[in-house]
Amino acid sequence: MASKLEEELCCPVCCDIFKDPVFLTCAHSVCKACLQQFWESKGHRECPYCRRKCSKAHYPSNMALRNLCEAFLEERSQRASAGSEVLCSLHSEKLKLFCLEDKQPVCVVCRDSRKHTNHKFQPLDEAASDLKEQLRIKLESLQKKLKVFEEAKHSCDETEKHVKTQAQHTEKQIKEEFEKLHQFLRDEEAARIAALREEEEQKSQMMKEKIEKMSREISSLSDTIRAIEEKINADDITFLQYGPNLFVTLQSYKSTVERAQCTLQDPERVSGALINVAKHLDNLKVKVWKQMIAPVTLDPNTAHPHLILSEDLTSLL
């Protein structure tokens, strides 16, 4: 419980020992900082004790009170230092022994009390030393355990870094290998399309020549048919007219009959004109796979005893 003097030395605002107190015109004293804070919270200037209006913004320091507070604080600090030794809460005696059964410090009066009858005691410093040694042993065990965990964590950290490095390196290799495969496929595609274009050009040229030949024959036949149709459509007199032009007429008729007797053979059916699709597409996947997959040499000493090899790659597609 605080002493009467300590209560008198307390600021009414912060309820603590005065710090740099100022002396008001009403004869009351307040901490300088507390007075400014009190005025700001109230919105006007008045004494925290009597609420009397304060006409001034600044008041002089109460030197006598400040010196008294400093002396009180210093004396209290000295008393606290002198009485820092812990006393028994029951007998106000110094704690010099340690009860091994109850595991607690006791005074000499406690040792002789009924509560500690037949208990074993040890000097406080020896008990503290023994207990500290036990804790030190446990601490060493924990420190070793900590070291093991730190080493394990360091190993995990290094493994994590190695995993990232492995992943990056493997990803780079995968991209390089697939780029080779992509390039191979692009080259294979270009080669096969080139072969297709070459065959297309050959077949197109062959058909072009056949079409031109048939076009000439169609044109010739069309002219012959048109001439014969003109003769047939002429009137009988004109068609069979005799006279000075008889010889000419007979010659013209003979020529017309000869033209009507077409000696052209029927067009041959075109064979082998279409693209050989099977040649370009049949087993395309298998052929490409065979070229992509490098020959594999197996060690008979390490190969699985039930391993079966097959050249049929269609099952893989």
Tab-separated table of C-alpha atoms in Angstrom:
chain	number	residue	atom	x	y	z
A	1	MET	CA	0.000	0.000	0.000
A	2	ALA	CA	1.323	3.431	-0.899
A	3	SER	CA	2.422	5.658	1.968
A	4	LYS	CA	0.733	8.984	2.777
A	5	LEU	CA	3.786	10.855	1.567
A	6	GLU	CA	3.722	9.031	-1.746
A	7	GLU	CA	0.050	9.946	-2.200
A	8	GLU	CA	0.833	13.608	-1.571
A	9	LEU	CA	3.611	13.504	-4.153
A	10	CYS	CA	1.336	12.147	-6.918
A	11	CYS	CA	0.140	14.284	-9.835
A	12	PRO	CA	-3.685	14.493	-10.046
A	13	VAL	CA	-3.608	13.885	-13.799
A	14	CYS	CA	-1.140	11.004	-14.315
A	15	CYS	CA	-1.442	9.676	-10.706
A	16	ASP	CA	2.322	9.177	-10.598
A	17	ILE	CA	5.150	10.966	-8.801
A	18	PHE	CA	5.478	14.532	-10.075
A	19	LYS	CA	7.761	15.089	-13.047
A	20	ASP	CA	8.787	18.751	-13.544
A	21	PRO	CA	5.799	20.134	-11.553
A	22	VAL	CA	4.577	23.723	-12.126
A	23	PHE	CA	3.057	26.003	-9.468
A	24	LEU	CA	-0.408	27.432	-10.319
A	25	THR	CA	-1.829	30.701	-8.940
A	26	CYS	CA	-4.343	28.661	-6.890
A	27	ALA	CA	-1.348	27.095	-5.056
A	28	HIS	CA	-1.813	23.661	-6.603
A	29	SER	CA	0.944	21.852	-8.502
A	30	VAL	CA	0.710	19.676	-11.644
A	31	CYS	CA	3.226	18.017	-13.983
A	32	LYS	CA	4.014	20.466	-16.740
A	33	ALA	CA	3.270	17.948	-19.536
A	34	CYS	CA	0.114	16.703	-17.749
A	35	LEU	CA	-1.204	20.281	-17.424
A	36	GLN	CA	-0.843	20.919	-21.174
A	37	GLN	CA	-2.518	17.572	-21.955
A	38	PHE	CA	-5.376	18.366	-19.521
A	39	TRP	CA	-5.965	21.767	-21.072
A	40	GLU	CA	-6.011	20.290	-24.597
A	41	SER	CA	-8.578	17.667	-23.607
A	42	LYS	CA	-10.807	20.270	-21.861
A	43	GLY	CA	-10.507	22.915	-24.536
A	44	HIS	CA	-9.896	25.637	-21.954
A	45	ARG	CA	-7.405	26.362	-19.166
A	46	GLU	CA	-8.333	25.463	-15.587
A	47	CYS	CA	-6.763	23.790	-12.522
A	48	PRO	CA	-7.175	19.982	-12.457
A	49	TYR	CA	-7.704	20.185	-8.628
A	50	CYS	CA	-10.098	23.059	-8.002
A	51	ARG	CA	-11.221	23.842	-11.575
A	52	ARG	CA	-10.265	27.487	-11.085
A	53	LYS	CA	-9.640	29.320	-14.330
A	54	CYS	CA	-5.980	29.742	-15.248
A	55	SER	CA	-5.259	33.054	-16.853
A	56	LYS	CA	-1.675	32.292	-17.892
A	57	ALA	CA	-0.422	29.932	-20.612
A	58	HIS	CA	2.809	29.159	-18.707
A	59	TYR	CA	3.526	28.824	-14.984
A	60	PRO	CA	6.821	28.644	-13.062
A	61	SER	CA	8.342	25.348	-11.977
A	62	ASN	CA	7.841	24.244	-8.385
A	63	MET	CA	11.500	23.626	-7.618
A	64	ALA	CA	10.972	22.630	-4.003
A	65	LEU	CA	8.402	19.997	-4.919
A	66	ARG	CA	10.543	18.692	-7.772
A	67	ASN	CA	13.570	18.272	-5.469
A	68	LEU	CA	11.410	16.518	-2.908
A	69	CYS	CA	10.063	14.094	-5.532
A	70	GLU	CA	13.541	13.316	-6.821
A	71	ALA	CA	14.786	12.624	-3.303
A	72	PHE	CA	11.797	10.373	-2.625
A	73	LEU	CA	12.370	8.399	-5.811
A	74	GLU	CA	16.045	7.949	-5.015
A	75	GLU	CA	15.307	6.739	-1.467
A	76	ARG	CA	12.675	4.309	-2.744
A	77	SER	CA	15.156	2.944	-5.259
A	78	GLN	CA	17.741	2.412	-2.503
A	79	ARG	CA	15.210	0.625	-0.323
A	80	ALA	CA	14.265	-1.623	-3.176
A	81	SER	CA	17.921	-2.499	-3.814
A	82	ALA	CA	18.566	-3.216	-0.130
A	83	GLY	CA	15.500	-5.403	0.172
A	84	SER	CA	15.978	-7.263	-3.083
A	85	GLU	CA	16.659	-10.523	-1.201
A	86	VAL	CA	13.480	-12.625	-1.292
A	87	LEU	CA	11.965	-13.445	2.116
A	88	CYS	CA	9.687	-16.266	3.146
A	89	SER	CA	6.076	-15.205	2.697
A	90	LEU	CA	5.083	-17.067	5.893
A	91	HIS	CA	7.902	-16.180	8.311
A	92	SER	CA	9.666	-13.192	6.664
A	93	GLU	CA	12.955	-15.038	6.978
A	94	LYS	CA	15.577	-15.409	4.290
A	95	LEU	CA	15.135	-18.395	1.999
A	96	LYS	CA	18.313	-20.400	2.563
A	97	LEU	CA	17.149	-24.008	2.050
A	98	PHE	CA	15.518	-26.052	-0.689
A	99	CYS	CA	12.992	-28.791	0.116
A	100	LEU	CA	13.802	-31.796	-2.075
A	101	GLU	CA	10.309	-33.305	-1.562
A	102	ASP	CA	8.256	-30.171	-2.283
A	103	LYS	CA	10.773	-28.757	-4.765
A	104	GLN	CA	10.604	-25.222	-3.325
A	105	PRO	CA	12.814	-22.792	-1.371
A	106	VAL	CA	12.133	-22.558	2.366
A	107	CYS	CA	13.502	-20.736	5.412
A	108	VAL	CA	14.879	-22.338	8.584
A	109	VAL	CA	11.511	-21.911	10.288
A	110	CYS	CA	9.775	-23.782	7.491
A	111	ARG	CA	12.302	-26.610	7.880
A	112	ASP	CA	11.234	-27.132	11.499
A	113	SER	CA	7.517	-26.841	10.784
A	114	ARG	CA	5.126	-29.812	10.654
A	115	LYS	CA	4.564	-29.241	6.946
A	116	HIS	CA	8.127	-30.329	6.194
A	117	THR	CA	8.480	-33.117	8.769
A	118	ASN	CA	10.923	-35.825	7.629
A	119	HIS	CA	11.689	-33.865	4.468
A	120	LYS	CA	15.182	-33.643	3.097
A	121	PHE	CA	16.740	-30.242	2.531
A	122	GLN	CA	19.697	-28.879	0.666
A	123	PRO	CA	21.387	-25.501	0.767
A	124	LEU	CA	19.746	-23.195	-1.711
A	125	ASP	CA	22.905	-22.577	-3.729
A	126	GLU	CA	23.698	-26.317	-3.975
A	127	ALA	CA	20.131	-27.131	-5.028
A	128	ALA	CA	20.208	-24.378	-7.627
A	129	SER	CA	23.557	-25.668	-8.895
A	130	ASP	CA	22.257	-29.261	-9.156
A	131	LEU	CA	19.072	-28.198	-10.907
A	132	LYS	CA	20.977	-25.946	-13.273
A	133	GLU	CA	23.285	-28.851	-14.094
A	134	GLN	CA	20.264	-31.036	-14.900
A	135	LEU	CA	18.871	-28.296	-17.086
A	136	ARG	CA	22.285	-27.845	-18.692
A	137	ILE	CA	22.319	-31.551	-19.623
A	138	LYS	CA	18.815	-31.250	-21.109
A	139	LEU	CA	19.892	-28.053	-22.846
A	140	GLU	CA	22.864	-29.836	-24.451
A	141	SER	CA	20.527	-32.582	-25.662
A	142	LEU	CA	18.183	-29.979	-27.126
A	143	GLN	CA	21.100	-28.139	-28.720
A	144	LYS	CA	22.280	-31.381	-30.335
A	145	LYS	CA	18.765	-32.038	-31.532
A	146	LEU	CA	18.594	-28.485	-32.885
A	147	LYS	CA	21.872	-29.020	-34.725
A	148	VAL	CA	20.510	-32.228	-36.277
A	149	PHE	CA	17.390	-30.395	-37.458
A	150	GLU	CA	19.433	-27.471	-38.784
A	151	GLU	CA	21.679	-29.859	-40.726
A	152	ALA	CA	18.611	-31.697	-42.047
A	153	LYS	CA	17.039	-28.393	-43.067
A	154	HIS	CA	20.262	-27.325	-44.764
A	155	SER	CA	20.270	-30.635	-46.632
A	156	CYS	CA	16.637	-30.063	-47.655
A	157	ASP	CA	17.486	-26.526	-48.783
A	158	GLU	CA	20.351	-27.830	-50.897
A	159	THR	CA	18.136	-30.616	-52.273
A	160	GLU	CA	15.454	-28.079	-53.161
A	161	LYS	CA	18.017	-25.972	-55.029
A	162	HIS	CA	19.328	-29.082	-56.781
A	163	VAL	CA	15.780	-30.081	-57.749
A	164	LYS	CA	15.217	-26.672	-59.333
A	165	THR	CA	18.543	-26.913	-61.165
A	166	GLN	CA	17.677	-30.436	-62.328
A	167	ALA	CA	14.255	-29.318	-63.508
A	168	GLN	CA	15.689	-26.369	-65.445
A	169	HIS	CA	18.417	-28.498	-67.040
A	170	THR	CA	15.989	-31.321	-67.880
A	171	GLU	CA	13.469	-28.864	-69.309
A	172	LYS	CA	16.191	-27.441	-71.536
A	173	GLN	CA	17.128	-30.950	-72.727
A	174	ILE	CA	13.469	-31.816	-73.364
A	175	LYS	CA	13.013	-28.692	-75.467
A	176	GLU	CA	16.201	-29.425	-77.408
A	177	GLU	CA	15.153	-33.036	-78.086
A	178	PHE	CA	11.658	-32.060	-79.123
A	179	GLU	CA	13.071	-29.331	-81.348
A	180	LYS	CA	15.098	-32.054	-83.085
A	181	LEU	CA	11.931	-34.124	-83.463
A	182	HIS	CA	10.011	-31.122	-84.732
A	183	GLN	CA	12.768	-30.352	-87.226
A	184	PHE	CA	12.841	-33.984	-88.343
A	185	LEU	CA	9.061	-33.949	-88.812
A	186	ARG	CA	9.221	-30.656	-90.714
A	187	ASP	CA	11.934	-32.066	-93.004
A	188	GLU	CA	9.986	-35.320	-93.484
A	189	GLU	CA	6.817	-33.359	-94.215
A	190	ALA	CA	8.625	-31.141	-96.740
A	191	ALA	CA	10.164	-34.189	-98.455
A	192	ARG	CA	6.835	-36.004	-98.738
A	193	ILE	CA	4.995	-32.917	-99.978
A	194	ALA	CA	7.772	-32.366	-102.536
A	195	ALA	CA	7.318	-35.982	-103.780
A	196	LEU	CA	3.560	-35.406	-103.941
A	197	ARG	CA	4.025	-32.187	-105.929
A	198	GLU	CA	6.409	-33.949	-108.318
A	199	GLU	CA	3.899	-36.717	-108.997
A	200	GLU	CA	1.134	-34.133	-109.338
A	201	GLU	CA	3.194	-32.273	-111.975
A	202	GLN	CA	3.865	-35.470	-113.931
A	203	LYS	CA	0.226	-36.579	-113.882
A	204	SER	CA	-1.037	-33.083	-114.701
A	205	GLN	CA	1.359	-32.826	-117.698
A	206	MET	CA	0.244	-36.237	-118.992
A	207	MET	CA	-3.424	-35.286	-118.727
A	208	LYS	CA	-2.757	-31.938	-120.354
A	209	GLU	CA	-1.243	-33.622	-123.408
A	210	LYS	CA	-4.153	-36.091	-123.647
A	211	ILE	CA	-6.689	-33.263	-123.310
A	212	GLU	CA	-4.977	-31.239	-126.082
A	213	LYS	CA	-4.975	-34.289	-128.409
A	214	MET	CA	-8.649	-35.023	-127.760
A	215	SER	CA	-9.512	-31.360	-128.206
A	216	ARG	CA	-7.968	-31.429	-131.704
A	217	GLU	CA	-9.852	-34.615	-132.584
A	218	ILE	CA	-13.125	-33.162	-131.237
A	219	SER	CA	-12.608	-30.022	-133.328
A	220	SER	CA	-11.981	-32.102	-136.490
A	221	LEU	CA	-15.034	-34.281	-135.887
A	222	SER	CA	-17.161	-31.238	-135.191
A	223	ASP	CA	-16.144	-29.679	-138.548
A	224	THR	CA	-16.947	-32.937	-140.402
A	225	ILE	CA	-20.322	-33.301	-138.712
A	226	ARG	CA	-21.194	-29.702	-139.503
A	227	ALA	CA	-20.287	-30.139	-143.222
A	228	ILE	CA	-22.299	-33.372	-143.543
A	229	GLU	CA	-25.268	-31.794	-141.767
A	230	GLU	CA	-25.166	-28.933	-144.327
A	231	LYS	CA	-25.260	-31.475	-147.211
A	232	ILE	CA	-28.090	-33.410	-145.608
A	233	ASN	CA	-30.099	-30.315	-144.921
A	234	ALA	CA	-29.777	-29.063	-148.583
A	235	ASP	CA	-32.871	-29.502	-150.885
A	236	ASP	CA	-32.984	-32.536	-153.157
A	237	ILE	CA	-32.379	-30.625	-156.390
A	238	THR	CA	-29.281	-29.013	-155.006
A	239	PHE	CA	-28.124	-32.298	-153.529
A	240	LEU	CA	-28.696	-34.317	-156.747
A	241	GLN	CA	-28.314	-31.606	-159.405
A	242	TYR	CA	-26.904	-32.885	-162.820
A	243	GLY	CA	-25.530	-30.896	-165.656
A	244	PRO	CA	-22.273	-29.288	-166.409
A	245	ASN	CA	-21.393	-29.609	-162.736
A	246	LEU	CA	-22.121	-33.346	-162.525
A	247	PHE	CA	-18.489	-34.257	-162.132
A	248	VAL	CA	-18.049	-31.658	-159.444
A	249	THR	CA	-21.181	-32.868	-157.691
A	250	LEU	CA	-20.027	-36.525	-157.747
A	251	GLN	CA	-16.633	-35.546	-156.455
A	252	SER	CA	-18.201	-33.501	-153.669
A	253	TYR	CA	-20.504	-36.365	-152.672
A	254	LYS	CA	-17.660	-38.843	-152.714
A	255	SER	CA	-15.590	-36.564	-150.518
A	256	THR	CA	-18.478	-36.116	-148.107
A	257	VAL	CA	-19.014	-39.872	-147.860
A	258	GLU	CA	-15.344	-40.382	-147.168
A	259	ARG	CA	-15.444	-37.777	-144.403
A	260	ALA	CA	-18.473	-39.511	-142.934
A	261	GLN	CA	-16.452	-42.690	-142.702
A	262	CYS	CA	-14.485	-41.687	-139.578
A	263	THR	CA	-11.301	-43.628	-139.139
A	264	LEU	CA	-10.511	-42.183	-135.712
A	265	GLN	CA	-10.275	-44.750	-132.985
A	266	ASP	CA	-12.248	-44.255	-129.769
A	267	PRO	CA	-10.314	-42.474	-127.003
A	268	GLU	CA	-8.344	-44.840	-124.843
A	269	ARG	CA	-9.335	-45.066	-121.247
A	270	VAL	CA	-6.773	-43.152	-119.204
A	271	SER	CA	-4.954	-45.365	-116.701
A	272	GLY	CA	-2.445	-44.376	-114.057
A	273	ALA	CA	-3.558	-40.740	-114.212
A	274	LEU	CA	-4.551	-40.385	-110.540
A	275	ILE	CA	-2.245	-39.625	-107.641
A	276	ASN	CA	-1.008	-42.763	-105.916
A	277	VAL	CA	-2.396	-41.749	-102.512
A	278	ALA	CA	-1.469	-45.047	-100.918
A	279	LYS	CA	2.184	-44.484	-101.719
A	280	HIS	CA	2.139	-41.202	-99.785
A	281	LEU	CA	-0.127	-42.108	-96.872
A	282	ASP	CA	-0.066	-45.855	-96.285
A	283	ASN	CA	1.804	-46.669	-93.029
A	284	LEU	CA	3.011	-43.086	-92.854
A	285	LYS	CA	3.044	-43.120	-89.039
A	286	VAL	CA	4.945	-46.399	-88.862
A	287	LYS	CA	7.540	-45.267	-91.391
A	288	VAL	CA	8.097	-42.010	-89.521
A	289	TRP	CA	8.311	-43.822	-86.172
A	290	LYS	CA	10.860	-46.268	-87.550
A	291	GLN	CA	13.040	-43.386	-88.670
A	292	MET	CA	12.599	-41.483	-85.396
A	293	ILE	CA	13.321	-44.382	-83.050
A	294	ALA	CA	17.020	-45.161	-82.944
A	295	PRO	CA	18.084	-48.805	-82.792
A	296	VAL	CA	18.282	-50.032	-79.207
A	297	THR	CA	20.852	-52.539	-77.997
A	298	LEU	CA	19.761	-54.395	-74.884
A	299	ASP	CA	22.109	-56.003	-72.422
A	300	PRO	CA	20.936	-59.628	-71.938
A	301	ASN	CA	22.378	-59.549	-68.414
A	302	THR	CA	20.148	-56.681	-67.297
A	303	ALA	CA	17.072	-57.074	-69.532
A	304	HIS	CA	13.866	-58.352	-67.957
A	305	PRO	CA	13.541	-62.156	-68.447
A	306	HIS	CA	9.971	-61.771	-69.776
A	307	LEU	CA	10.789	-58.911	-72.165
A	308	ILE	CA	9.277	-59.475	-75.647
A	309	LEU	CA	10.570	-57.483	-78.630
A	310	SER	CA	8.417	-56.815	-81.692
A	311	GLU	CA	9.046	-54.920	-84.896
A	312	ASP	CA	5.328	-54.129	-85.201
A	313	LEU	CA	5.064	-50.481	-84.168
A	314	THR	CA	1.411	-50.081	-85.057
A	315	SER	CA	0.442	-51.076	-81.508
A	316	LEU	CA	2.287	-48.052	-80.226
A	317	LEU	CA	0.245	-45.623	-82.314
